[in-house]
Short mmCIF file of C-alpha atoms and ligand atoms in Angstrom, two decimals:
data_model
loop_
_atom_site.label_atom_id
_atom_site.label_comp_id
_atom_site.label_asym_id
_atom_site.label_seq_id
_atom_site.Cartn_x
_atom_site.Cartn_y
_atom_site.Cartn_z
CA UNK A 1 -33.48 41.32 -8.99
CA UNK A 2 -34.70 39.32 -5.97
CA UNK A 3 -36.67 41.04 -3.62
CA UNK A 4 -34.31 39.98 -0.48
CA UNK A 5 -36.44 39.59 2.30
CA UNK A 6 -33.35 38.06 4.40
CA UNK A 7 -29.48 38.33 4.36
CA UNK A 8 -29.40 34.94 3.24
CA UNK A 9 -30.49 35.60 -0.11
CA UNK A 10 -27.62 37.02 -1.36
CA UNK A 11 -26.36 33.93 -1.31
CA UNK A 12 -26.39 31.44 -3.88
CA UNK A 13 -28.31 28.23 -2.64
CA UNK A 14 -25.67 25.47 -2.54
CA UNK A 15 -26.93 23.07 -0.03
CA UNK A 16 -29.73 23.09 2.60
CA UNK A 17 -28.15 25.08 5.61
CA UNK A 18 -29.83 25.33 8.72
CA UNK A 19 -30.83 29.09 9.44
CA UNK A 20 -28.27 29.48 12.28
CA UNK A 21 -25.68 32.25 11.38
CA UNK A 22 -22.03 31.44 13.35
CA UNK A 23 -20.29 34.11 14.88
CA UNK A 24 -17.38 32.99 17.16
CA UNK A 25 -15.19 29.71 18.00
CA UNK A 26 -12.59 28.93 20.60
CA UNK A 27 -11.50 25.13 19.93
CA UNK A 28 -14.15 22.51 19.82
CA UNK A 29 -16.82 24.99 20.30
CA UNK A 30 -18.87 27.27 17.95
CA UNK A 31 -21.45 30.34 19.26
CA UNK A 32 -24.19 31.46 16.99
CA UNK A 33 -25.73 35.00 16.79
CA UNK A 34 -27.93 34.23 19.29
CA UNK A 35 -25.25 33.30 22.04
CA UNK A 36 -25.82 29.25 21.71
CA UNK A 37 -23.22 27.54 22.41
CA UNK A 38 -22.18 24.56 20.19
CA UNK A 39 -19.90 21.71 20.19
CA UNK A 40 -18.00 20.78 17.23
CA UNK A 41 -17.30 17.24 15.70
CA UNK A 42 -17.14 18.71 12.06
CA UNK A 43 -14.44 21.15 12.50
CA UNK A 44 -15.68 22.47 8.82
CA UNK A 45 -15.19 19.15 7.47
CA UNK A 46 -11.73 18.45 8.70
CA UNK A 47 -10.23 21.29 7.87
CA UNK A 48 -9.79 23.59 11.22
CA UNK A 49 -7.63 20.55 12.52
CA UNK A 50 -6.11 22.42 15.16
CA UNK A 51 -10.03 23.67 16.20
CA UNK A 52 -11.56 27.09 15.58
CA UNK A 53 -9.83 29.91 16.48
CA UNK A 54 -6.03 28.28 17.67
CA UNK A 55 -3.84 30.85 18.81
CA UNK A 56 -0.99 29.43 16.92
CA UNK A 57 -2.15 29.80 13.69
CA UNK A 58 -4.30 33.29 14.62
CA UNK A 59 -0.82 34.92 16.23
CA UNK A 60 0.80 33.53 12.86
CA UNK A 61 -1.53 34.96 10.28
CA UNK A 62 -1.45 38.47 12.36
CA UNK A 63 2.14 38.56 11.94
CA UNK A 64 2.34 37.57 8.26
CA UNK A 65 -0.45 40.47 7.81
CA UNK A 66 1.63 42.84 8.83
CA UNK A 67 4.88 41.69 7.35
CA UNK A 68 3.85 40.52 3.68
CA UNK A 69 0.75 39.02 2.36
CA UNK A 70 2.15 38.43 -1.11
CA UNK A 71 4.87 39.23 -3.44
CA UNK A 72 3.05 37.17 -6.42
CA UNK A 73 3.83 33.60 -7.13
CA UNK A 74 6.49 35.25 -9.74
CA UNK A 75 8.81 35.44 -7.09
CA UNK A 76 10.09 33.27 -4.28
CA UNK A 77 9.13 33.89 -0.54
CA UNK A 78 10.28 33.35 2.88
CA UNK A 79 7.49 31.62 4.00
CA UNK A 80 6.87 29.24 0.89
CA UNK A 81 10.05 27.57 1.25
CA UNK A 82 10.33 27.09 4.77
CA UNK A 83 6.83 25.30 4.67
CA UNK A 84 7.82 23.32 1.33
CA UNK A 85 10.62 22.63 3.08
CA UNK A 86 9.06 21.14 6.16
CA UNK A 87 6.52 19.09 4.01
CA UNK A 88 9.41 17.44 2.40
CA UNK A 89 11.23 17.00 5.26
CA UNK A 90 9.03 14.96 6.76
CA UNK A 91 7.45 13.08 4.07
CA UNK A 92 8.85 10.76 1.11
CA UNK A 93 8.10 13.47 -1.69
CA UNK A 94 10.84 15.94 -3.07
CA UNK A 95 9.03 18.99 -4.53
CA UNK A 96 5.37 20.68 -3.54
CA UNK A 97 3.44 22.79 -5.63
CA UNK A 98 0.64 25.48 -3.13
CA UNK A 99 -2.68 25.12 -3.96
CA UNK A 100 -6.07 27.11 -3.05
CA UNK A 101 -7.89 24.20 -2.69
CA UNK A 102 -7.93 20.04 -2.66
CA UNK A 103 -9.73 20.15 -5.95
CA UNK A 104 -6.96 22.20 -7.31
CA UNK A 105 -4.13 20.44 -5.52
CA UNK A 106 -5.70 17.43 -7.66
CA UNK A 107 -6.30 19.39 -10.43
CA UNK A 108 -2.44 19.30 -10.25
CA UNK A 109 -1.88 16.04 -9.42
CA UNK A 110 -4.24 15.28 -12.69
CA UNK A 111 -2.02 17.49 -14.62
CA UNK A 112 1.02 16.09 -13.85
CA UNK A 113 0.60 12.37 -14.26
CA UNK A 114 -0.95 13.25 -17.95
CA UNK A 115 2.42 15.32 -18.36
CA UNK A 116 4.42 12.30 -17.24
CA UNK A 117 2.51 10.05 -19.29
CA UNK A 118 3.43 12.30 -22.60
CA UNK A 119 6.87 13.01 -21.60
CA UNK A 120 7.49 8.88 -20.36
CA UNK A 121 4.52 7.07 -21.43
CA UNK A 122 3.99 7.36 -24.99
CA UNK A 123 0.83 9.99 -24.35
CA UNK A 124 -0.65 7.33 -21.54
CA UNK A 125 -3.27 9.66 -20.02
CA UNK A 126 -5.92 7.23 -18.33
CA UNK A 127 -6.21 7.68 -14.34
CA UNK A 128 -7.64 4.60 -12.77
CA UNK A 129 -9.33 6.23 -9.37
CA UNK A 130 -12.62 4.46 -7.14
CA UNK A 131 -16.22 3.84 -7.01
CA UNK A 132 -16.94 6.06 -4.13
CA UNK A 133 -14.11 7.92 -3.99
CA UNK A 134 -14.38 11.95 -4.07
CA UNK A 135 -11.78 14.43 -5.14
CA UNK A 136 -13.15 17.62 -5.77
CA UNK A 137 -15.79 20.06 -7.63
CA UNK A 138 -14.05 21.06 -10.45
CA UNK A 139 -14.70 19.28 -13.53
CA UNK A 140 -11.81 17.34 -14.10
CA UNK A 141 -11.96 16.27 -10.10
CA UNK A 142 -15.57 15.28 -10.77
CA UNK A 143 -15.03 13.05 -13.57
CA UNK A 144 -12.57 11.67 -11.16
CA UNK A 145 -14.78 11.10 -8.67
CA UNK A 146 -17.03 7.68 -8.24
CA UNK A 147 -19.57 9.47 -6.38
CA UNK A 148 -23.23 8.52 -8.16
CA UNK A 149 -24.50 11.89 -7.39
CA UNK A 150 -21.74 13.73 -9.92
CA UNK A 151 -22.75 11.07 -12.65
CA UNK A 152 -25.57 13.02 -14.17
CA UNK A 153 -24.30 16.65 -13.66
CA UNK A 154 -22.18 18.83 -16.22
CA UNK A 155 -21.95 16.44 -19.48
CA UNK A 156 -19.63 15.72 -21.01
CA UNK A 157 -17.31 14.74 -18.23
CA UNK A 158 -13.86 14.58 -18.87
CA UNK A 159 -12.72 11.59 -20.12
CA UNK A 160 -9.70 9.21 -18.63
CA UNK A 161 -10.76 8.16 -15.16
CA UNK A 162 -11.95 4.45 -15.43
CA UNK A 163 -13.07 2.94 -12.02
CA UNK A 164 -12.12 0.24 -10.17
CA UNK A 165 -13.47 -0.85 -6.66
CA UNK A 166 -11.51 -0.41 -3.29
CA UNK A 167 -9.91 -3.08 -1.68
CA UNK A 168 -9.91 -5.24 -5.12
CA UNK A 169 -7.07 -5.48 -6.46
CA UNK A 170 -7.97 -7.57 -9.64
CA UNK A 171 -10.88 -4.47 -10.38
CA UNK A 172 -7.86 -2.88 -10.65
CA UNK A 173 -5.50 -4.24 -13.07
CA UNK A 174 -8.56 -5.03 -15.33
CA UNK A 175 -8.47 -1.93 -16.11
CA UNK A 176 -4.48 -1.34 -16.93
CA UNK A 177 -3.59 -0.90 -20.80
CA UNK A 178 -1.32 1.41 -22.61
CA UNK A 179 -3.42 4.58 -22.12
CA UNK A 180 -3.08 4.00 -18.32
CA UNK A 181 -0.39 6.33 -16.44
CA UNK A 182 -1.48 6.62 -12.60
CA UNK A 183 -3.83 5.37 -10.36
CA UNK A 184 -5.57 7.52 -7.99
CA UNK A 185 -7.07 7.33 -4.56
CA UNK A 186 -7.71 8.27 -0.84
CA UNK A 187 -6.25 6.19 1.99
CA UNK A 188 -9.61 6.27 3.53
CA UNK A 189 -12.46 7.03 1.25
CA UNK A 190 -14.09 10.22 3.44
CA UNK A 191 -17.14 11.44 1.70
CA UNK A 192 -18.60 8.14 0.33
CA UNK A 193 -18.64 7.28 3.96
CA UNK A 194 -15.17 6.81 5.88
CA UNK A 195 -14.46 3.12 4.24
CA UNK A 196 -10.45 2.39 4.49
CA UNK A 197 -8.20 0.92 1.75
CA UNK A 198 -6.78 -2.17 3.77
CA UNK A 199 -3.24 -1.84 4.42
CA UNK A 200 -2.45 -4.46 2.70
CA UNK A 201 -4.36 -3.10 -0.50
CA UNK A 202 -2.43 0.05 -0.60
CA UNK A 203 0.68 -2.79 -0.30
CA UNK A 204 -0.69 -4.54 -3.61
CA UNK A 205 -1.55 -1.32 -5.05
CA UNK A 206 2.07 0.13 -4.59
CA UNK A 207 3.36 -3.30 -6.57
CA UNK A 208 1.72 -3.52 -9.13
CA UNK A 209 1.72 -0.13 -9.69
CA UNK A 210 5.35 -0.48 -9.72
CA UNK A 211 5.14 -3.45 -12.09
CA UNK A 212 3.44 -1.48 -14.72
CA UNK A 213 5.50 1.69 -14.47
CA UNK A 214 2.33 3.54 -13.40
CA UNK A 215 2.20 6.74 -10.92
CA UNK A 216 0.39 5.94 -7.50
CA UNK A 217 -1.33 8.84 -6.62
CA UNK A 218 -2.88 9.20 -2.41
CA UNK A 219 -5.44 11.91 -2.00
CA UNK A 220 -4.53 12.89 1.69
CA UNK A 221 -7.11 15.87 1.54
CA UNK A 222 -8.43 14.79 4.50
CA UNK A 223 -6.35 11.62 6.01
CA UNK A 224 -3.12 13.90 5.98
CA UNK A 225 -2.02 16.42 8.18
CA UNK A 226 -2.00 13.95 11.60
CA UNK A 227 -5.90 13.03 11.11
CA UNK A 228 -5.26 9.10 11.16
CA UNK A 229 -2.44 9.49 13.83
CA UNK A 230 0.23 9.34 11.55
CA UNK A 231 1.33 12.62 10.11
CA UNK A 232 0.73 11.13 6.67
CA UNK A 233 -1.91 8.18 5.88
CA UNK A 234 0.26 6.41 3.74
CA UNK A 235 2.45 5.92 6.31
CA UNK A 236 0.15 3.23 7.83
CA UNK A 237 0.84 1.45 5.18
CA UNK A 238 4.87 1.72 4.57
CA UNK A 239 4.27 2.64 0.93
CA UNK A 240 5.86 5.16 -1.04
CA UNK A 241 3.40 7.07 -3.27
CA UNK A 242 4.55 9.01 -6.34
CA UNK A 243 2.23 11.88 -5.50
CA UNK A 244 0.17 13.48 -2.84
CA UNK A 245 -2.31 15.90 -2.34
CA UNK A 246 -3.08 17.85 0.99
CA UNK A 247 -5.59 20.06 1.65
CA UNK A 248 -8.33 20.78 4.69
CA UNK A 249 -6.52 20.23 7.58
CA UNK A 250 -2.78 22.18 6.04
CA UNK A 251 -4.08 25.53 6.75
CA UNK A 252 -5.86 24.90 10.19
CA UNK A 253 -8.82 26.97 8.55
CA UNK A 254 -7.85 28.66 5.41
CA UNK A 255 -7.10 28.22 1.96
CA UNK A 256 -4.38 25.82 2.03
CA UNK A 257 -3.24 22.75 -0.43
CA UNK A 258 -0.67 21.61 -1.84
CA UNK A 259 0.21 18.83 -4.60
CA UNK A 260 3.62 17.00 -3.73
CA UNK A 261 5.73 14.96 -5.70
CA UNK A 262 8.75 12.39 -6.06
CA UNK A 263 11.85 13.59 -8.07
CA UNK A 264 10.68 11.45 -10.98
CA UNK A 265 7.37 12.52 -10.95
CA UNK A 266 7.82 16.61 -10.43
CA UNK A 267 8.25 16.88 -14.34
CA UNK A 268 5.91 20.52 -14.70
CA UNK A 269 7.63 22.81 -17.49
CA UNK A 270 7.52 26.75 -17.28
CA UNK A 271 4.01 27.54 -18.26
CA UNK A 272 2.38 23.81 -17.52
CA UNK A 273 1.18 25.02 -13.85
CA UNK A 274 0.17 28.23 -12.13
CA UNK A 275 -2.47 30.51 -9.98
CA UNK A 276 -2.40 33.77 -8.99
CA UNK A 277 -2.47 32.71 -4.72
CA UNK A 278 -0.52 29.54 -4.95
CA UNK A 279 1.93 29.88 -2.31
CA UNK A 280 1.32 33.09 -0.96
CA UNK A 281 2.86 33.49 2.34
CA UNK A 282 -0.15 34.57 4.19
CA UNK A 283 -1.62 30.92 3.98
CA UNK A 284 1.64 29.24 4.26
CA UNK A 285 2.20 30.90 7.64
CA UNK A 286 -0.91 29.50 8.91
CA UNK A 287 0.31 25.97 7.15
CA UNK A 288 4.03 26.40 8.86
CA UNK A 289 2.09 27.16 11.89
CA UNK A 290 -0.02 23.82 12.08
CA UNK A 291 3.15 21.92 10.81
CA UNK A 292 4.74 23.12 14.03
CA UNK A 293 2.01 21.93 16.78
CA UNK A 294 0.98 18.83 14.89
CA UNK A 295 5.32 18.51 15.03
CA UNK A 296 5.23 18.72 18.96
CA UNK A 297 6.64 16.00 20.76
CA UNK A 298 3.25 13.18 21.11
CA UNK A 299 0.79 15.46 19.49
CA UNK A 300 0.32 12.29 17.05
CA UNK A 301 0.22 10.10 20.03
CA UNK A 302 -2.54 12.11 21.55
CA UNK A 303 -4.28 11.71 18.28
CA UNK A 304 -3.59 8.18 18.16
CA UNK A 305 -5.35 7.92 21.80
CA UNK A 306 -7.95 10.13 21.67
CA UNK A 307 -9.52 8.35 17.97
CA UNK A 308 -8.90 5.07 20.34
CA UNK A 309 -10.79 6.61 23.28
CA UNK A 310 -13.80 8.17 20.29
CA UNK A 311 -13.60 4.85 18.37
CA UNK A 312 -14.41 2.07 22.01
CA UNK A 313 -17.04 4.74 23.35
CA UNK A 314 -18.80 4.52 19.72
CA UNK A 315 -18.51 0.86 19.50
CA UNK A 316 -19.83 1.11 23.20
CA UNK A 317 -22.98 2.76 22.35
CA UNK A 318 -23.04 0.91 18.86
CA UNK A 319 -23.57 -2.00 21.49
CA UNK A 320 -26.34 -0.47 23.32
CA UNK A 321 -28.72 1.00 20.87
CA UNK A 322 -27.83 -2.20 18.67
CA UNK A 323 -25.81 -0.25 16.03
CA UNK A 324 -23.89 -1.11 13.26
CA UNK A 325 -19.68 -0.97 12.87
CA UNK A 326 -17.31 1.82 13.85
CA UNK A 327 -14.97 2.51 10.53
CA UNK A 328 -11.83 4.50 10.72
CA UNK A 329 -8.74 5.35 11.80
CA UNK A 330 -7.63 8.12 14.19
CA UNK A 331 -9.99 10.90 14.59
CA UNK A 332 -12.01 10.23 11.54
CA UNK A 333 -14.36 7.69 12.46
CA UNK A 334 -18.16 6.70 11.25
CA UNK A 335 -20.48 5.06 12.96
CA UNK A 336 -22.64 2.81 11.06
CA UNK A 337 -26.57 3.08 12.03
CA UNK A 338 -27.65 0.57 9.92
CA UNK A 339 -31.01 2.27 9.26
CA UNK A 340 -31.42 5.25 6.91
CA UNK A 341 -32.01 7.49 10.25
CA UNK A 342 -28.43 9.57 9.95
CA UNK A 343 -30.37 13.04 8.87
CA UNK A 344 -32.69 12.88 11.64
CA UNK A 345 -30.29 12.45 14.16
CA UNK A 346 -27.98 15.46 12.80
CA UNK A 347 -31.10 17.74 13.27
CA UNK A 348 -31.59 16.37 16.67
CA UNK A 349 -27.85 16.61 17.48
CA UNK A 350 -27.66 20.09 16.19
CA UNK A 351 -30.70 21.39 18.23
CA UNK A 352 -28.77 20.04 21.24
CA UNK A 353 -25.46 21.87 20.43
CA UNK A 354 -23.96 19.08 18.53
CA UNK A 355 -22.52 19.70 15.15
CA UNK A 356 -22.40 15.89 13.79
CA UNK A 357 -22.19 14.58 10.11
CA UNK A 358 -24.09 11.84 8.11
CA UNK A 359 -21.98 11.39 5.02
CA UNK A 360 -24.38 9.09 4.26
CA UNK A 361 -28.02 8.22 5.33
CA UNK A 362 -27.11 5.42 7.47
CA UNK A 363 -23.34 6.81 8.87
CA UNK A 364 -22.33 9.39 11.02
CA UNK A 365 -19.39 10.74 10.85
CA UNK A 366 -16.82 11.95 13.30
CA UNK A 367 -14.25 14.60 12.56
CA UNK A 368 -12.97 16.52 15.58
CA UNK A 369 -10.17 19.04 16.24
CA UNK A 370 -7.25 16.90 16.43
CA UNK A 371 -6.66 18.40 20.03
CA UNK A 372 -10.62 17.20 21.29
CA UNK A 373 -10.13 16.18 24.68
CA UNK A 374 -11.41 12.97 26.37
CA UNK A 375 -13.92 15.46 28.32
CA UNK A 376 -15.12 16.79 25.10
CA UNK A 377 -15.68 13.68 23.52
CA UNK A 378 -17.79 12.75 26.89
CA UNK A 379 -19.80 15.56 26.22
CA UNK A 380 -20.56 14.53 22.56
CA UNK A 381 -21.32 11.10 23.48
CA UNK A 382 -24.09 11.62 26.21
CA UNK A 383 -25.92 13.59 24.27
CA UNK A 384 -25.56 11.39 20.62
CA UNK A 385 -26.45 8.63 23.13
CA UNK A 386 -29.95 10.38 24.60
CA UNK A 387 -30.47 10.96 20.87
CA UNK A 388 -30.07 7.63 20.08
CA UNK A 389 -32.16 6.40 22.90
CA UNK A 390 -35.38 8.53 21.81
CA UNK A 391 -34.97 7.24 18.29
CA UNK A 392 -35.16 3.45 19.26
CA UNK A 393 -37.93 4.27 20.61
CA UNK A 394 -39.34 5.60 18.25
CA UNK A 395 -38.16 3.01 15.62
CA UNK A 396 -40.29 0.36 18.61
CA UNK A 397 -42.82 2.68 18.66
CA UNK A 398 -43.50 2.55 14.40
C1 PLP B 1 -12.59 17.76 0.58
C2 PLP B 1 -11.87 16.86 -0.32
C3 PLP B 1 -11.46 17.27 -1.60
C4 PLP B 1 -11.81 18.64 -2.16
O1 PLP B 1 -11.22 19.65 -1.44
P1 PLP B 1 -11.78 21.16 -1.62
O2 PLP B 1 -10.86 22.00 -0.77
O3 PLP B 1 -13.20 21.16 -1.14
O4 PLP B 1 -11.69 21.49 -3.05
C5 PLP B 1 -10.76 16.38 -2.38
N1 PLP B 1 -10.44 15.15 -1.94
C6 PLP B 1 -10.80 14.72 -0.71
C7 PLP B 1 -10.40 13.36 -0.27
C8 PLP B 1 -11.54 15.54 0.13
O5 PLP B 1 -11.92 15.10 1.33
#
């Protein structure tokens, strides 16, 4: 047994956390155990989209409580459909599938392209998906994956996932043959770094695709759900995909995905696809809820504005401290530093009160509640900027 000398022991040691213990959040902001106030541009990795604590989704989740958490995903419920409903409603797919997770929401979308490639396809099996791109921790999403860290880790991998490279179209259909059934990626590539497929790649992508009778598959994990100021990041684009995923940002908070599909590409049989939480009507209440503000009349204009207000007050002090670009769209953004100095600012930033990101050693990345205000995004960039300042001189200094 380990002699636990700290609470933090009994938990496994995933990643290097700093040794501040959250209790409370209202919005953009996050207190600690100590009372320190803190102000949030992670928003737990895109995921508490409407920011910590909303009262939509907290009055929703209190009702649900008390009327039904679950009847088991044997059965149909209220809740479920209306949210399935919804997500079809407003998007180009016809049936959803309620996931966990986005690893198991593409676990699913994994599972049903290989079932459409034996039932269509002659067995066809092979996923094409992206240096770079991420899409999960389980091991069929990390084989999936073109993230150089998962390379080495849990041999063998699972086979079928060839990669191209984003925003080359020719990488791409290099790699088509008869095994090939879908190809698989994220409208803007998040973890490797925020670096968008171009419009007009998605465009190419969709036809030829189409030419080869292949599935195209958009991991929306986090672009979906209103983060690029559409409500879907495909949209952008005026494709059609075969199949999305959505995760993060669905629940507002908690454990919410879900795989969607066409008509022609919903082809699960009894027994292909399950899981004991999938669509329980706890989560989807808290999903129905964030549907419903992200629905408001201009919520995905304010979106729209305030990533255009984040994005020209980056490129602003880009400018100053002689920085590199500003990638992105909406209210996922990344600065590029252009020196490997990202870490060093996040532990500056964060003894300030700043929760930022470095998704890689030269980026920061920016992920706010999709409600940040222009006065919050102030207060985020005088601080980043003093940060900044200190380090160049530093950088003089050496
Ligand atoms: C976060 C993420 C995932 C994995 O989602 P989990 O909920 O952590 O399993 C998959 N794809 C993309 C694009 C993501 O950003």
């Amino acid at each position: 047994m380990l002699s636990n000398t700290h609470p933090y022991d009994a938990l496994m040691e995933i990643t290097a956390r700093p040794k501040t213990v959250f209790v409370q959040g209202k919005g953009s902001w996050l207190w600690d155990d100590d009372g320190k106030r803190y102000l949030d541009f992670i928003q737990g990795w895109a995921v508490t989209s409407l920011g910590h604590a909303p009262p939509a989704v907290a009055q929703a989740l209190a009702e649900q409580a008390n009327r039904l958490i679950t009847p088991s995903p044997a059965y149909y419920n209220d809740v479920a459909l209306k949210l399935a409903k919804a997500l079809v409603d407003q998007s180009c797919f016809d049936q959803v599938f309620f996931a966990n997770s986005g690893a198991e929401a593409n676990e699913g979308a994994i599972k049903l392209a290989r079932k459409y490639g034996s039932l269509h396809k002659g067995g066809a099996f092979e996923i094409i998906t992206f240096e770079g791109g991420f899409h999960g921790r389980t091991l069929a999403t990390m084989s999936a994956s073109g993230k150089k860290a998962f390379e080495p880790l849990f041999e063998p991998k699972v086979p079928g996932f060839p990669k191209a490279r984003l925003n080359d179209i020719g990488s791409v259909e290099a790699l088509i043959s008869d095994k090939t059934v879908a190809v698989m990626l994220e409208p803007i590539q998040g973890e490797a770094g925020v670096w968008p497929a171009t419009d007009a790649f998605l465009k190419e992508l969709r036809a030829l695709t189409q030419q080869y009778g292949l599935l195209l598959i958009v991991d929306e994990i986090q672009t979906g759900m209103g983060r690029t100021g559409k409500l879907f990041a495909y949209e952008h684009a005026e494709i059609t995909p075969d199949i999305m995923t959505l995760g993060k940002g669905i629940g507002g908070g908690v454990p919410l995905a879900a795989l969607l599909a066409t008509e022609q590409a919903s082809c699960f049989e009894h027994g292909d696809q399950g899981g004991t939480f999938n669509g329980n009507p706890l989560m989807c209440a808290a999903g129905l809820a964030v549907l419903g503000e992200i629905g408001k009349p201009s919520f995905l204009k304010s979106v729209t504005d305030a990533g255009l207000y984040l994005e020209s007050e980056l490129q602003r002090i880009s400018a100053r401290h002689g920085l590199g670009e500003v990638r992105g769209r909406g209210l996922l953004l990344a600065l590029d530093l252009k020196l490997p100095i990202a870490m060093s600012i996040v532990a500056q930033a964060f003894e300030a009160g700043l929760l930022l990101n470095a998704p890689r050693p030269d980026s920061l990345r920016f992920m706010p509640a999709l409600n940040v205000t222009r006065a919050e995004i102030d207060e985020m960039i005088g601080p980043l900027d003093a940060i900044l300042t200190k380090a160049g001189v530093a950088r003089r200094v050496a």
